[in-house]
């Protein structure tokens, strides 16, 4: 009886593990992007980055139940004004020489709902910037696109895609970025929008 | 036709002011900072992800306008130091 229970547990855990697919978010097409906006009373700043990588695991049957980590190369953050960019990446602001990565690690998925290939959920995770980590709760939409990787690679690679979208806000002061300073020109609130596609090639 | 240094300096100031103003105006009179690239929205057909494609383009902003205007005023102010008369050639 005990052996049967153990065998059943092993079978179930193997099945659960087998259902999970790892999606790689390093996108050679450069489509994956994060947009950040800061709207201060005197100045509005908008920038982007394509320097995104990371792995998210998801069960295609339950695409909203995700786990993993997204990594942004902070040195690739870009704004159209070169002087502003130099200041943004410099030691006084993001200090990308010492803190080259901005990360978001998924810890827990809450209130998940599924509709067709798309799922929505609130994801609790650890957002790390300039060496400071804070727990944040972000609304996430996840779409599973089976067999669509071939369409993006001109038929060279077969596999699935997972599209993750989210919009959330952080306060730069919480991450030690000139807390309470220059608020008239550089907003404390940063609006962040992510639209990322991860690829899972068939083995 | 000979110009005094004062006149030459003022013409230069006028040229810088008008060029800077015209460049800024005809580039779209952007009220933000000067940009070295612009972004063009695009959509990925497969995923539907909307993204921005960067295109290198110099778009002068208010800092460019201020720099041109400031420089022309400095040259104009400097022109006041010059004499209004042409230097006379001394006959032996």
CSV table of C-alpha atoms in Angstrom, one decimal:
chain,number,residue,atom,x,y,z
A,1,UNK,CA,0.0,0.0,0.0
A,2,UNK,CA,2.8,2.3,1.0
A,3,UNK,CA,4.8,1.5,-2.2
A,4,UNK,CA,1.6,2.1,-4.3
A,5,UNK,CA,1.1,5.5,-2.7
A,6,UNK,CA,4.8,6.4,-3.3
A,7,UNK,CA,4.6,5.3,-6.9
A,8,UNK,CA,1.4,7.4,-7.4
A,9,UNK,CA,3.0,10.5,-5.9
A,10,UNK,CA,6.1,10.0,-8.1
A,11,UNK,CA,3.9,9.6,-11.1
A,12,UNK,CA,1.9,12.8,-10.3
A,13,UNK,CA,5.1,14.8,-9.6
A,14,UNK,CA,6.6,13.6,-12.9
A,15,UNK,CA,3.5,14.5,-14.8
A,16,UNK,CA,3.4,18.0,-13.2
A,17,UNK,CA,7.1,18.5,-14.1
A,18,UNK,CA,6.6,17.3,-17.6
A,19,UNK,CA,3.8,19.8,-18.3
A,20,UNK,CA,6.0,22.8,-17.5
A,21,UNK,CA,7.7,24.3,-20.5
A,22,UNK,CA,10.6,26.8,-20.2
A,23,UNK,CA,10.3,29.9,-22.4
A,24,UNK,CA,13.4,31.8,-23.2
A,25,UNK,CA,12.8,35.6,-23.3
A,26,UNK,CA,16.1,36.6,-25.1
A,27,UNK,CA,14.7,37.8,-28.3
A,28,UNK,CA,17.0,38.1,-31.3
A,29,UNK,CA,14.3,40.0,-33.3
A,30,UNK,CA,14.4,42.9,-30.8
A,31,UNK,CA,10.6,43.0,-30.5
A,32,UNK,CA,10.6,42.3,-26.8
A,33,UNK,CA,10.5,45.7,-25.2
A,34,UNK,CA,10.0,47.6,-21.9
A,35,UNK,CA,8.8,51.2,-22.0
A,36,UNK,CA,9.3,53.4,-19.0
A,37,UNK,CA,7.7,56.8,-18.5
A,38,UNK,CA,8.2,59.5,-15.9
A,39,UNK,CA,5.8,62.4,-16.0
A,40,UNK,CA,7.0,65.2,-13.7
A,41,UNK,CA,5.4,68.7,-13.5
A,42,UNK,CA,8.2,70.3,-15.6
A,43,UNK,CA,9.4,67.4,-17.7
A,44,UNK,CA,8.2,64.2,-19.2
A,45,UNK,CA,10.7,61.4,-19.8
A,46,UNK,CA,10.1,58.4,-21.9
A,47,UNK,CA,12.5,55.6,-22.7
A,48,UNK,CA,12.8,52.0,-23.8
A,49,UNK,CA,15.0,48.9,-23.6
A,50,UNK,CA,15.4,45.8,-25.6
A,51,UNK,CA,18.1,44.3,-23.4
A,52,UNK,CA,15.9,41.7,-22.0
A,53,UNK,CA,16.6,38.0,-21.0
A,54,UNK,CA,15.3,35.4,-18.6
A,55,UNK,CA,13.4,32.2,-18.4
A,56,UNK,CA,9.7,31.7,-17.5
A,57,UNK,CA,8.3,28.3,-17.0
A,58,UNK,CA,4.6,27.8,-17.7
A,59,UNK,CA,2.2,25.0,-18.1
A,60,UNK,CA,0.5,25.4,-21.5
A,61,UNK,CA,-2.7,24.2,-20.1
A,62,UNK,CA,-2.6,26.8,-17.4
A,63,UNK,CA,-0.6,29.7,-19.0
A,64,UNK,CA,-1.3,32.1,-16.1
A,65,UNK,CA,0.6,29.8,-13.6
A,66,UNK,CA,4.1,31.1,-14.4
A,67,UNK,CA,7.4,31.1,-12.5
A,68,UNK,CA,10.8,32.4,-13.4
A,69,UNK,CA,12.8,35.6,-13.7
A,70,UNK,CA,13.1,38.4,-16.2
A,71,UNK,CA,16.4,40.2,-16.4
A,72,UNK,CA,17.0,43.6,-17.9
A,73,UNK,CA,20.5,44.9,-18.8
A,74,UNK,CA,20.3,48.3,-17.2
A,75,UNK,CA,23.0,49.6,-19.5
A,76,UNK,CA,20.6,49.2,-22.4
A,77,UNK,CA,18.0,51.6,-21.0
A,78,UNK,CA,17.7,54.4,-23.6
A,79,UNK,CA,16.2,57.9,-23.8
A,80,UNK,CA,16.4,60.0,-27.0
A,81,UNK,CA,18.6,62.8,-25.4
A,82,UNK,CA,22.2,61.7,-25.1
A,83,UNK,CA,23.0,63.9,-22.1
A,84,UNK,CA,20.0,62.7,-20.3
A,85,UNK,CA,21.0,59.1,-21.0
A,86,UNK,CA,24.5,59.7,-19.7
A,87,UNK,CA,23.0,61.1,-16.4
A,88,UNK,CA,20.4,58.3,-16.1
A,89,UNK,CA,23.0,55.6,-16.3
A,90,UNK,CA,25.5,57.5,-14.3
A,91,UNK,CA,26.5,57.0,-10.6
A,92,UNK,CA,24.1,59.5,-9.2
A,93,UNK,CA,21.0,57.9,-10.8
A,94,UNK,CA,21.0,54.2,-11.8
A,95,UNK,CA,24.7,53.6,-11.4
A,96,UNK,CA,24.7,50.9,-14.0
A,97,UNK,CA,28.4,50.3,-13.7
A,98,UNK,CA,27.9,48.9,-10.2
A,99,UNK,CA,24.3,47.6,-10.7
A,100,UNK,CA,24.1,46.4,-14.3
A,101,UNK,CA,20.9,44.4,-13.9
A,102,UNK,CA,17.3,45.1,-13.1
A,103,UNK,CA,15.3,42.0,-12.3
A,104,UNK,CA,11.9,40.7,-11.6
A,105,UNK,CA,11.5,37.3,-10.0
A,106,UNK,CA,8.1,35.7,-9.8
A,107,UNK,CA,7.3,34.4,-6.3
A,108,UNK,CA,3.6,33.7,-6.3
A,109,UNK,CA,0.7,33.8,-8.7
A,110,UNK,CA,-2.7,35.0,-7.3
A,111,UNK,CA,-6.2,35.3,-8.6
A,112,UNK,CA,-5.4,33.6,-11.9
A,113,UNK,CA,-8.1,33.3,-14.5
A,114,UNK,CA,-8.1,31.6,-17.9
A,115,UNK,CA,-9.9,32.4,-21.1
A,116,UNK,CA,-8.9,30.3,-24.1
A,117,UNK,CA,-5.1,30.6,-24.6
A,118,UNK,CA,-4.9,33.7,-22.5
A,119,UNK,CA,-4.7,33.9,-18.7
A,120,UNK,CA,-4.6,36.8,-16.4
A,121,UNK,CA,-3.3,36.9,-12.8
A,122,UNK,CA,-1.8,39.1,-10.2
A,123,UNK,CA,1.9,38.2,-9.8
A,124,UNK,CA,3.7,38.8,-6.6
A,125,UNK,CA,7.4,39.1,-7.2
A,126,UNK,CA,10.7,40.7,-6.2
A,127,UNK,CA,11.7,43.7,-8.2
A,128,UNK,CA,15.4,44.6,-7.9
A,129,UNK,CA,16.9,47.8,-9.1
A,130,UNK,CA,20.1,49.5,-8.1
A,131,UNK,CA,20.8,46.7,-5.7
A,132,UNK,CA,17.6,47.2,-3.7
A,133,UNK,CA,14.9,44.5,-3.7
A,134,UNK,CA,11.2,45.1,-3.0
A,135,UNK,CA,8.1,43.0,-3.2
A,136,UNK,CA,5.6,44.2,-5.8
A,137,UNK,CA,2.3,43.0,-7.0
A,138,UNK,CA,1.7,43.3,-10.8
A,139,UNK,CA,-1.2,42.4,-13.0
A,140,UNK,CA,-0.1,40.1,-15.8
A,141,UNK,CA,-1.6,38.8,-19.0
A,142,UNK,CA,-0.2,35.6,-20.5
A,143,UNK,CA,-1.0,34.2,-23.9
A,144,UNK,CA,0.2,30.8,-25.0
A,145,UNK,CA,0.7,30.5,-28.8
A,146,UNK,CA,1.3,26.8,-29.6
A,147,UNK,CA,3.4,26.1,-32.7
A,148,UNK,CA,3.9,29.8,-33.6
A,149,UNK,CA,7.6,30.0,-33.1
A,150,UNK,CA,8.1,28.7,-36.7
A,151,UNK,CA,6.2,31.8,-37.9
A,152,UNK,CA,8.7,34.1,-36.2
A,153,UNK,CA,11.8,32.2,-37.4
A,154,UNK,CA,10.8,31.7,-41.0
A,155,UNK,CA,10.2,28.0,-40.3
A,156,UNK,CA,13.7,27.4,-39.1
A,157,UNK,CA,12.8,26.6,-35.5
A,158,UNK,CA,9.6,24.7,-34.4
A,159,UNK,CA,8.1,25.4,-31.1
A,160,UNK,CA,5.8,27.5,-28.9
A,161,UNK,CA,5.5,31.1,-27.8
A,162,UNK,CA,4.4,32.7,-24.6
A,163,UNK,CA,3.5,36.3,-24.7
A,164,UNK,CA,3.6,38.2,-21.3
A,165,UNK,CA,2.2,41.7,-20.9
A,166,UNK,CA,2.0,43.9,-17.8
A,167,UNK,CA,1.8,47.5,-16.7
A,168,UNK,CA,2.8,48.6,-13.3
A,169,UNK,CA,4.3,51.5,-11.3
A,170,UNK,CA,7.3,51.8,-9.0
A,171,UNK,CA,8.7,54.7,-7.0
A,172,UNK,CA,12.3,55.5,-7.8
A,173,UNK,CA,12.8,56.7,-4.2
A,174,UNK,CA,12.1,53.2,-2.9
A,175,UNK,CA,15.2,52.0,-4.8
A,176,UNK,CA,17.6,54.6,-3.6
A,177,UNK,CA,17.4,56.7,-6.7
A,178,UNK,CA,17.7,60.3,-5.5
A,179,UNK,CA,14.8,59.9,-3.1
A,180,UNK,CA,12.9,63.2,-2.8
A,181,UNK,CA,15.2,65.1,-5.2
A,182,UNK,CA,14.6,66.7,-8.5
A,183,UNK,CA,10.8,65.9,-8.3
A,184,UNK,CA,9.8,68.8,-10.4
A,185,UNK,CA,11.8,67.4,-13.4
A,186,UNK,CA,12.1,63.7,-12.7
A,187,UNK,CA,8.9,62.1,-11.4
A,188,UNK,CA,9.2,59.8,-8.4
A,189,UNK,CA,6.6,57.5,-10.0
A,190,UNK,CA,7.9,55.4,-12.9
A,191,UNK,CA,5.3,53.8,-15.2
A,192,UNK,CA,6.6,50.5,-16.6
A,193,UNK,CA,5.0,48.6,-19.6
A,194,UNK,CA,6.3,45.2,-20.6
A,195,UNK,CA,5.4,43.2,-23.7
A,196,UNK,CA,7.6,40.1,-24.1
A,197,UNK,CA,7.5,37.0,-26.1
A,198,UNK,CA,9.3,33.9,-24.9
A,199,UNK,CA,10.3,31.0,-27.1
A,200,UNK,CA,10.3,27.3,-26.3
A,201,UNK,CA,11.8,25.4,-29.2
A,202,UNK,CA,10.8,21.8,-29.6
A,203,UNK,CA,13.5,19.3,-28.8
B,1,UNK,CA,32.5,97.2,-49.8
B,2,UNK,CA,34.2,97.0,-46.5
B,3,UNK,CA,32.5,96.1,-43.1
B,4,UNK,CA,33.7,97.1,-39.7
B,5,UNK,CA,34.4,94.3,-37.2
B,6,UNK,CA,31.3,95.4,-35.3
B,7,UNK,CA,29.1,94.9,-38.4
B,8,UNK,CA,30.7,91.6,-39.2
B,9,UNK,CA,30.1,90.4,-35.6
B,10,UNK,CA,26.5,91.5,-35.8
B,11,UNK,CA,25.9,89.8,-39.1
B,12,UNK,CA,27.4,86.6,-37.6
B,13,UNK,CA,25.1,86.9,-34.6
B,14,UNK,CA,22.1,87.4,-36.9
B,15,UNK,CA,23.1,84.4,-39.0
B,16,UNK,CA,23.5,82.1,-36.0
B,17,UNK,CA,20.2,83.3,-34.5
B,18,UNK,CA,18.2,82.9,-37.8
B,19,UNK,CA,19.8,79.6,-38.6
B,20,UNK,CA,19.2,78.1,-35.2
B,21,UNK,CA,15.6,79.4,-35.1
B,22,UNK,CA,14.9,78.2,-38.7
B,23,UNK,CA,16.4,74.7,-38.0
B,24,UNK,CA,14.4,74.3,-34.8
B,25,UNK,CA,11.2,75.6,-36.4
B,26,UNK,CA,11.4,73.5,-39.6
B,27,UNK,CA,12.4,70.4,-37.7
B,28,UNK,CA,9.0,70.5,-36.0
B,29,UNK,CA,9.5,73.1,-33.2
B,30,UNK,CA,10.0,70.3,-30.6
B,31,UNK,CA,9.5,71.7,-27.1
B,32,UNK,CA,11.4,68.9,-25.5
B,33,UNK,CA,15.2,68.3,-25.2
B,34,UNK,CA,17.2,67.6,-28.3
B,35,UNK,CA,16.9,64.0,-29.6
B,36,UNK,CA,19.4,62.0,-31.5
B,37,UNK,CA,16.9,59.3,-32.5
B,38,UNK,CA,13.2,59.0,-33.0
B,39,UNK,CA,11.0,56.0,-32.5
B,40,UNK,CA,8.5,54.6,-35.1
B,41,UNK,CA,5.8,52.3,-33.7
B,42,UNK,CA,5.6,48.8,-35.2
B,43,UNK,CA,3.6,45.6,-34.4
B,44,UNK,CA,4.9,42.1,-34.5
B,45,UNK,CA,2.6,40.1,-36.7
B,46,UNK,CA,2.9,36.8,-34.8
B,47,UNK,CA,2.6,37.9,-31.2
B,48,UNK,CA,0.8,41.2,-31.6
B,49,UNK,CA,3.4,42.9,-29.5
B,50,UNK,CA,3.6,46.6,-30.2
B,51,UNK,CA,7.2,47.9,-30.1
B,52,UNK,CA,9.2,50.9,-31.2
B,53,UNK,CA,11.9,50.9,-33.9
B,54,UNK,CA,14.7,53.4,-33.4
B,55,UNK,CA,15.7,55.6,-36.3
B,56,UNK,CA,18.7,57.8,-36.0
B,57,UNK,CA,17.6,61.4,-36.6
B,58,UNK,CA,18.7,64.7,-35.1
B,59,UNK,CA,15.7,66.7,-33.7
B,60,UNK,CA,16.7,70.0,-32.2
B,61,UNK,CA,14.9,70.8,-29.0
B,62,UNK,CA,14.6,73.9,-26.8
B,63,UNK,CA,18.2,73.4,-25.5
B,64,UNK,CA,19.5,73.7,-29.1
B,65,UNK,CA,17.4,76.9,-29.6
B,66,UNK,CA,18.6,78.3,-26.3
B,67,UNK,CA,22.2,77.6,-27.2
B,68,UNK,CA,21.9,79.3,-30.6
B,69,UNK,CA,20.1,82.3,-29.2
B,70,UNK,CA,22.6,82.6,-26.3
B,71,UNK,CA,25.6,82.4,-28.6
B,72,UNK,CA,24.1,85.0,-31.0
B,73,UNK,CA,23.6,87.4,-28.0
B,74,UNK,CA,27.2,86.8,-26.8
B,75,UNK,CA,28.5,87.7,-30.2
B,76,UNK,CA,26.2,90.7,-30.4
B,77,UNK,CA,27.4,91.9,-27.0
B,78,UNK,CA,31.0,91.4,-28.0
B,79,UNK,CA,30.4,93.5,-31.1
B,80,UNK,CA,29.8,96.5,-28.9
B,81,UNK,CA,33.5,96.3,-27.9
B,82,UNK,CA,34.6,96.9,-31.5
B,83,UNK,CA,34.9,100.4,-33.1
B,84,UNK,CA,32.3,101.5,-35.6
B,85,UNK,CA,35.0,102.9,-37.9
B,86,UNK,CA,37.1,101.0,-40.3
B,87,UNK,CA,40.7,101.0,-39.3
B,88,UNK,CA,42.5,103.7,-41.3
B,89,UNK,CA,45.5,102.7,-43.4
B,90,UNK,CA,48.4,104.8,-42.4
B,91,UNK,CA,50.2,106.4,-45.3
B,92,UNK,CA,53.9,106.5,-45.1
